Coordinates of C-alpha atoms and ligand atoms in Angstrom, one line a residue:
M1 CA 9.8 99.8 304.7
T2 CA 6.4 98.8 303.2
H3 CA 3.9 97.5 305.7
R4 CA 1.2 95.1 304.5
I5 CA -2.1 95.6 306.3
A6 CA -5.2 93.5 305.9
V7 CA -8.4 95.3 306.5
L8 CA -11.4 93.1 307.4
P9 CA -14.4 95.5 307.9
G10 CA -17.0 92.8 308.8
D11 CA -20.6 93.6 309.7
G12 CA -22.9 96.3 311.1
I13 CA -20.9 99.5 311.7
G14 CA -17.6 97.6 310.8
P15 CA -17.3 99.0 307.3
E16 CA -18.1 102.6 308.4
I17 CA -15.6 102.7 311.2
T18 CA -12.7 100.9 309.3
E19 CA -13.2 103.3 306.4
Q20 CA -12.3 106.2 308.7
A21 CA -9.3 104.4 310.2
V22 CA -8.0 103.6 306.7
R23 CA -8.3 107.3 305.8
V24 CA -6.3 108.2 308.9
L25 CA -3.6 105.6 308.1
N26 CA -3.3 106.9 304.5
E27 CA -2.6 110.5 305.9
L28 CA 0.6 109.4 307.7
G29 CA 2.9 109.4 304.7
L30 CA 4.0 105.8 305.4
A31 CA 4.5 103.1 302.7
L32 CA 1.4 100.9 303.3
V33 CA -0.2 98.2 301.2
I34 CA -3.7 98.0 302.5
E35 CA -5.9 95.2 301.2
Q36 CA -9.5 94.4 302.2
A37 CA -11.4 91.1 302.5
P38 CA -14.9 90.1 303.7
V39 CA -15.3 88.5 307.1
G40 CA -18.1 87.5 309.5
G41 CA -21.7 87.6 308.3
A42 CA -20.7 89.6 305.2
A43 CA -18.4 86.8 304.2
Y44 CA -21.0 84.1 305.0
D45 CA -23.5 85.9 302.7
L46 CA -20.9 85.9 299.9
S47 CA -19.3 82.5 300.2
G48 CA -21.1 80.5 302.9
H49 CA -18.3 80.8 305.5
P50 CA -17.5 83.5 308.0
L51 CA -13.8 83.2 307.5
P52 CA -13.2 82.2 303.8
P53 CA -9.8 80.7 303.0
E54 CA -8.9 83.8 300.9
T55 CA -9.5 86.1 303.9
L56 CA -7.5 83.9 306.2
A57 CA -4.6 83.8 303.7
L58 CA -4.6 87.6 303.4
A59 CA -4.5 87.9 307.2
Q60 CA -1.7 85.4 307.4
N61 CA 0.4 87.2 304.8
S62 CA 0.0 90.6 306.4
S63 CA 2.0 92.2 309.3
A64 CA -1.2 93.4 310.9
I65 CA -4.9 93.1 310.6
L66 CA -7.3 96.0 311.1
F67 CA -10.6 94.4 312.0
G68 CA -14.0 96.2 312.2
A69 CA -16.6 94.0 314.0
V70 CA -18.7 91.0 313.2
G71 CA -22.1 89.8 314.1
D72 CA -25.8 90.5 313.6
W73 CA -28.8 89.0 315.2
K74 CA -30.0 87.8 311.8
Y75 CA -27.2 85.1 312.0
D76 CA -28.1 83.9 315.5
K77 CA -30.0 80.9 314.2
L78 CA -27.1 79.6 312.0
P79 CA -25.2 76.5 313.2
R80 CA -22.4 77.7 315.5
E81 CA -19.6 77.0 312.9
H82 CA -21.2 79.4 310.5
R83 CA -21.9 82.3 312.9
P84 CA -19.9 85.5 312.3
E85 CA -18.2 85.3 315.7
Q86 CA -16.4 82.1 314.5
A87 CA -14.3 84.3 312.2
I88 CA -12.6 85.9 315.3
L89 CA -12.1 82.6 317.0
G90 CA -10.7 81.2 313.8
L91 CA -8.3 84.1 313.2
R92 CA -7.1 83.9 316.8
K93 CA -6.4 80.2 316.5
A94 CA -4.9 80.2 313.0
L95 CA -2.5 83.1 313.8
G96 CA -1.7 82.0 317.3
L97 CA -3.0 85.3 318.8
F98 CA -2.6 84.3 322.4
A99 CA -2.6 87.8 324.1
N100 CA -5.4 90.4 324.1
L101 CA -4.3 93.8 325.3
R102 CA -7.1 96.2 326.2
P103 CA -6.3 99.5 327.6
A104 CA -9.1 101.3 329.5
I105 CA -8.2 105.0 329.6
L106 CA -10.5 107.8 330.7
Y107 CA -9.8 110.9 328.8
P108 CA -10.3 113.9 331.1
E109 CA -12.7 115.5 328.5
L110 CA -15.0 112.5 328.8
A111 CA -15.0 112.1 332.6
N112 CA -18.7 112.8 332.7
A113 CA -19.4 109.8 330.4
S114 CA -18.5 107.3 333.1
S115 CA -21.4 106.1 335.3
L116 CA -19.0 106.2 338.3
K117 CA -18.2 109.4 340.2
P118 CA -15.4 111.4 338.6
E119 CA -13.3 111.2 341.8
I120 CA -13.3 107.4 341.5
V121 CA -12.4 107.2 337.8
S122 CA -10.7 110.4 336.7
G123 CA -7.2 109.6 335.4
L124 CA -8.0 105.9 335.1
D125 CA -5.4 104.1 333.0
I126 CA -5.6 100.3 333.2
L127 CA -4.2 97.6 330.9
I128 CA -6.0 94.2 330.9
L129 CA -4.1 91.3 329.4
R130 CA -6.4 88.4 328.6
E131 CA -5.1 85.0 327.5
L132 CA -7.0 84.3 324.2
T133 CA -6.4 80.8 322.9
G134 CA -6.9 78.5 325.9
D135 CA -9.4 78.0 328.8
I136 CA -13.0 76.9 328.7
Y137 CA -13.6 78.5 325.2
F138 CA -11.3 75.9 323.5
G139 CA -11.0 73.0 326.0
Q140 CA -12.1 69.6 325.0
P141 CA -14.3 67.6 325.6
R142 CA -17.3 69.8 325.2
G143 CA -20.8 69.2 324.0
V144 CA -24.4 68.4 324.9
R145 CA -25.1 64.8 326.0
I146 CA -27.5 62.7 328.1
A147 CA -26.2 62.5 331.6
T148 CA -25.3 59.0 332.6
D149 CA -25.0 59.5 336.4
G150 CA -25.8 62.0 339.1
P151 CA -29.1 63.6 340.1
Y152 CA -29.9 64.5 336.4
K153 CA -29.2 61.0 335.0
G154 CA -31.1 60.6 331.7
E155 CA -31.5 64.4 331.2
Q156 CA -29.8 66.4 328.6
E157 CA -26.7 68.3 329.9
G158 CA -24.2 70.7 328.5
F159 CA -20.5 70.6 329.4
D160 CA -17.3 72.4 328.7
T161 CA -13.7 71.9 329.8
M162 CA -11.6 74.5 331.5
R163 CA -7.9 73.8 330.7
Y164 CA -4.6 75.6 330.8
A165 CA -1.2 74.0 330.3
V166 CA 1.9 75.5 332.1
P167 CA 3.6 76.8 328.9
E168 CA 0.4 78.7 328.0
I169 CA 0.2 80.3 331.4
K170 CA 3.9 81.2 331.4
R171 CA 3.7 82.9 328.0
I172 CA 0.9 85.3 329.0
A173 CA 2.5 85.8 332.5
H174 CA 5.8 86.9 330.9
L175 CA 3.9 89.4 328.7
G176 CA 2.1 90.6 331.9
F177 CA 5.3 91.2 333.7
Q178 CA 6.9 92.8 330.7
S179 CA 4.0 95.2 330.3
A180 CA 4.1 96.0 334.0
M181 CA 7.8 96.8 333.7
K182 CA 6.9 99.4 331.1
R183 CA 4.3 101.0 333.3
S184 CA 4.1 101.3 337.1
R185 CA 5.6 97.8 337.9
K186 CA 2.3 96.5 339.4
L187 CA 0.8 93.3 338.2
C188 CA -2.5 91.8 339.5
S189 CA -3.2 88.2 338.4
V190 CA -6.8 87.3 338.5
D191 CA -8.1 83.7 339.0
K192 CA -10.5 81.6 341.0
A193 CA -7.9 79.4 342.8
N194 CA -10.2 78.9 345.8
V195 CA -12.5 76.7 343.6
L196 CA -10.8 75.7 340.3
E197 CA -7.9 73.4 339.8
T198 CA -7.0 75.2 336.6
S199 CA -6.8 78.5 338.5
Q200 CA -4.5 77.0 341.2
L201 CA -2.1 75.9 338.5
W202 CA -2.4 79.4 337.0
R203 CA -1.5 81.0 340.3
D204 CA 1.4 78.7 341.1
T205 CA 2.8 79.2 337.6
V206 CA 2.5 83.0 337.7
I207 CA 4.3 83.0 341.1
E208 CA 7.1 80.8 339.4
V209 CA 7.4 83.3 336.5
S210 CA 7.5 86.3 339.0
K211 CA 10.9 85.2 340.2
E212 CA 12.3 86.5 336.9
Y213 CA 10.8 89.9 337.6
P214 CA 11.8 90.9 341.1
D215 CA 11.0 94.6 340.3
V216 CA 7.3 93.9 339.7
A217 CA 4.9 93.9 342.7
L218 CA 2.7 90.9 342.0
S219 CA -0.7 90.5 343.6
H220 CA -3.4 87.9 343.2
M221 CA -7.2 88.4 343.3
Y222 CA -10.2 86.1 342.9
V223 CA -12.2 87.1 339.9
D224 CA -15.4 87.9 341.9
N225 CA -13.4 90.3 344.1
A226 CA -11.7 91.8 341.0
A227 CA -15.1 92.5 339.5
M228 CA -16.1 94.4 342.7
Q229 CA -12.8 96.3 343.1
L230 CA -13.0 97.4 339.5
V231 CA -16.1 99.5 340.3
R232 CA -15.1 100.3 343.9
A233 CA -11.5 101.5 343.4
P234 CA -10.4 101.0 339.8
R235 CA -7.3 103.2 340.0
E236 CA -5.8 100.7 342.4
F237 CA -5.1 98.5 339.3
D238 CA -2.5 99.0 336.7
V239 CA -1.8 95.8 334.7
I240 CA -4.2 92.9 335.2
V241 CA -3.4 89.5 333.7
T242 CA -6.0 86.8 333.5
G243 CA -7.4 83.8 331.6
N244 CA -9.7 83.8 328.6
L245 CA -13.1 83.5 330.4
F246 CA -12.4 85.9 333.3
G247 CA -10.6 88.4 330.9
D248 CA -13.6 88.4 328.6
I249 CA -15.8 89.6 331.4
L250 CA -13.4 91.9 333.3
S251 CA -12.2 93.7 330.1
D252 CA -15.8 94.6 329.2
E253 CA -16.4 95.8 332.8
A254 CA -13.2 97.9 332.7
A255 CA -14.2 99.3 329.3
M256 CA -17.5 100.5 330.7
L257 CA -15.7 102.3 333.6
T258 CA -14.7 104.8 330.9
G259 CA -18.3 105.4 329.8
S260 CA -17.8 104.9 326.1
I261 CA -17.1 101.6 324.4
G262 CA -16.8 103.7 321.2
M263 CA -13.4 105.0 322.4
L264 CA -11.6 101.8 323.3
P265 CA -9.1 100.0 321.1
S266 CA -7.7 96.5 321.5
A267 CA -4.8 94.4 320.2
S268 CA -4.3 90.7 319.9
L269 CA -0.7 89.6 319.5
N270 CA 1.1 86.4 318.6
A271 CA 4.6 85.4 319.5
S272 CA 6.2 87.1 316.5
G273 CA 4.5 90.4 317.0
Q274 CA 1.9 90.0 314.3
G275 CA -1.4 91.4 315.5
L276 CA -5.1 91.8 315.0
Y277 CA -6.4 95.3 316.0
E278 CA -10.0 96.0 316.6
P279 CA -12.3 98.2 318.6
S280 CA -13.5 96.7 321.9
H281 CA -17.1 97.1 320.9
G282 CA -19.2 94.9 318.6
S283 CA -20.9 95.5 315.3
A284 CA -23.7 97.7 316.8
P285 CA -26.4 96.5 314.4
D286 CA -28.8 99.0 316.1
I287 CA -26.9 102.0 314.6
A288 CA -25.4 100.4 311.5
G289 CA -25.7 102.4 308.3
K290 CA -26.8 105.6 310.1
G291 CA -23.5 107.3 310.0
V292 CA -23.5 107.9 313.7
A293 CA -21.0 105.3 315.0
N294 CA -17.9 106.5 316.8
P295 CA -14.9 105.6 314.7
L296 CA -12.3 106.6 317.4
A297 CA -11.9 103.1 318.9
T298 CA -11.0 101.9 315.5
I299 CA -8.7 104.8 314.7
L300 CA -7.0 104.2 318.1
S301 CA -6.7 100.5 317.2
A302 CA -4.8 101.6 314.1
A303 CA -2.5 103.6 316.4
M304 CA -1.9 100.5 318.5
M305 CA -1.2 98.6 315.3
L306 CA 1.5 101.1 314.4
R307 CA 3.0 100.8 317.8
Y308 CA 2.9 97.0 318.5
S309 CA 3.2 95.3 315.1
L310 CA 4.6 97.9 312.6
N311 CA 7.2 99.5 314.9
E312 CA 6.1 103.0 313.9
P313 CA 5.7 104.7 317.4
V314 CA 5.9 108.2 316.0
A315 CA 3.0 107.7 313.7
A316 CA 1.1 106.0 316.6
D317 CA 1.7 109.1 318.8
R318 CA 0.5 111.4 316.0
I319 CA -2.8 109.6 315.8
E320 CA -3.3 109.5 319.6
D321 CA -2.4 113.2 319.8
A322 CA -4.9 114.0 317.0
V323 CA -7.7 112.2 318.8
R324 CA -6.9 114.1 322.0
Q325 CA -7.0 117.4 320.0
V326 CA -10.3 116.5 318.5
L327 CA -11.8 115.8 321.9
S328 CA -10.4 119.0 323.4
Q329 CA -11.9 120.9 320.5
G330 CA -15.3 119.7 321.7
F331 CA -16.0 117.4 318.8
R332 CA -18.2 114.4 319.8
T333 CA -20.1 111.6 318.1
A334 CA -23.6 110.9 319.4
D335 CA -22.5 108.2 321.9
I336 CA -20.2 110.6 323.8
N337 CA -22.0 113.9 323.1
E338 CA -22.8 116.4 325.9
S339 CA -24.5 119.8 325.8
G340 CA -22.2 122.5 324.5
M341 CA -20.2 120.1 322.3
T342 CA -20.2 119.8 318.5
K343 CA -22.0 116.6 317.4
L344 CA -20.3 114.9 314.4
S345 CA -21.2 112.0 312.2
T346 CA -18.8 109.1 311.7
A347 CA -17.3 110.6 308.5
E348 CA -17.1 114.1 310.1
M349 CA -15.2 112.6 313.0
G350 CA -12.8 111.0 310.5
D351 CA -12.4 114.5 308.8
A352 CA -11.7 116.1 312.2
V353 CA -8.9 113.5 313.0
V354 CA -7.4 113.9 309.6
A355 CA -7.5 117.7 310.0
A356 CA -5.8 117.5 313.4
L357 CA -3.1 115.2 312.0
N358 CA -2.3 117.7 309.3
K359 CA -2.1 120.7 311.6
Ligands
NAD1 P1 -22.1 96.2 320.6 O1 -20.8 96.5 321.2 O2 -22.2 95.9 319.2 O3 -23.2 97.3 321.0 C1 -23.5 97.7 322.3 C2 -24.1 99.1 322.4 O4 -23.0 100.0 322.2 C3 -25.1 99.3 321.3 O5 -26.1 100.2 321.7 C4 -24.3 100.0 320.2 O6 -25.1 100.9 319.4 C5 -23.3 100.8 321.0 N1 -22.0 101.0 320.3 C6 -21.1 100.0 320.0 N2 -20.1 100.5 319.3 C7 -20.3 101.8 319.1 C8 -19.7 102.9 318.4 N3 -18.5 102.7 317.8 N4 -20.3 104.1 318.4 C9 -21.4 104.3 319.0 N5 -22.1 103.4 319.7 C10 -21.6 102.1 319.7 O7 -22.6 94.9 321.4 P2 -23.9 94.0 321.2 O8 -25.1 94.9 320.8 O9 -24.0 93.1 322.4 O10 -23.6 93.0 320.0 C11 -23.9 93.3 318.7 C12 -23.3 92.3 317.8 O11 -21.9 92.5 317.8 C13 -23.6 90.9 318.1 O12 -23.9 90.1 317.0 C14 -22.3 90.4 318.8 O13 -22.1 89.0 318.7 C15 -21.3 91.2 318.0 N6 -20.0 91.4 318.7 C16 -18.9 91.4 318.0 C17 -17.7 91.6 318.5 C18 -16.5 91.6 317.6 O14 -16.6 91.7 316.4 N7 -15.3 91.6 318.2 C19 -17.6 92.0 319.9 C20 -18.7 92.0 320.6 C21 -20.0 91.8 320.1

């Protein structure tokens, strides 16, 4: 079977890291049709829009999208609808990518990279499921207006709307329980039900859905406590399910427990299994073009793509094994380097993974 993959390299280090992931994909002996298109600031520079219609069409007609990263400070003054980040929001919305899966795994070889003590983080293996298409990021109304009442009457005020409908909560809750069933059958739902109406509805709905999964131990945690527990005792968690805003913050926090954002893949899925796969980090404009970026998060994102959208679990295992081999051989990019290890450039790390695949 031929798989169609859209590669959207984007900005900053995006082109360097996706290049290495594409090299790895091409080594697997699979029938792949890989097509590239500009996205983000690169697309804005070419056509005046961060998500041109041709790029969106390519994404829609592919089984999976491998996305680099978008954004650069030079676009920060553009109107919001032209900023590179709008491309991600647009793709999520157009493709109905409602679930973001972010594993945070601490490879034993990189235990020293974490800022937490090894005895607190070693063996960490968490999956954060973040709802992606609802919540305060998309709720209407939103805007900036002149306040018409209250203590700041007559002043300019900004406002956003937090909103979740029951079917949206159910959809992500089911995925949370199903993911927990495949792991250690523990699911923690994170909300702020003590303060927010939206969160109370979230909690009630997750409890309702839990009746269909009697084998999963469901717990609930307020988001402020979850943020603390993630640094106090992160291994207490297995699968966490949460909304868009809280998930945005907690998944970055979980990522940093592992010490290197350059190692962490992510997947965003829709109801039919089509997905967008990207590293958890951004476009790192500070190191772009220097050939020092770590391509492993993108290579591991390609492995997730093979597993979740293309139904090629053997190929996914091969990539993940190759990455483990490369780490145990002592190969490191600058961000994860330690004394006694062999420091590699972005392309050399790609070479090392390809060599490990072909062993
Ligand atoms: P960032 O993740 O790009 O960089 C944070 C730090 O981590 C930087 O010091 C960077 O050099 C380092 N880093 C990131 N990825 C790395 C890699 N693969 N190898 C080695 N080092 C790496 O976050 P930021 O600096 O806050 O944001 C930069 C730009 O990226 C902004 O324009 C932001 O909007 C954008 N951004 C995009 C995405 C995305 O495309 N999904 C996500 C987050 C941020």
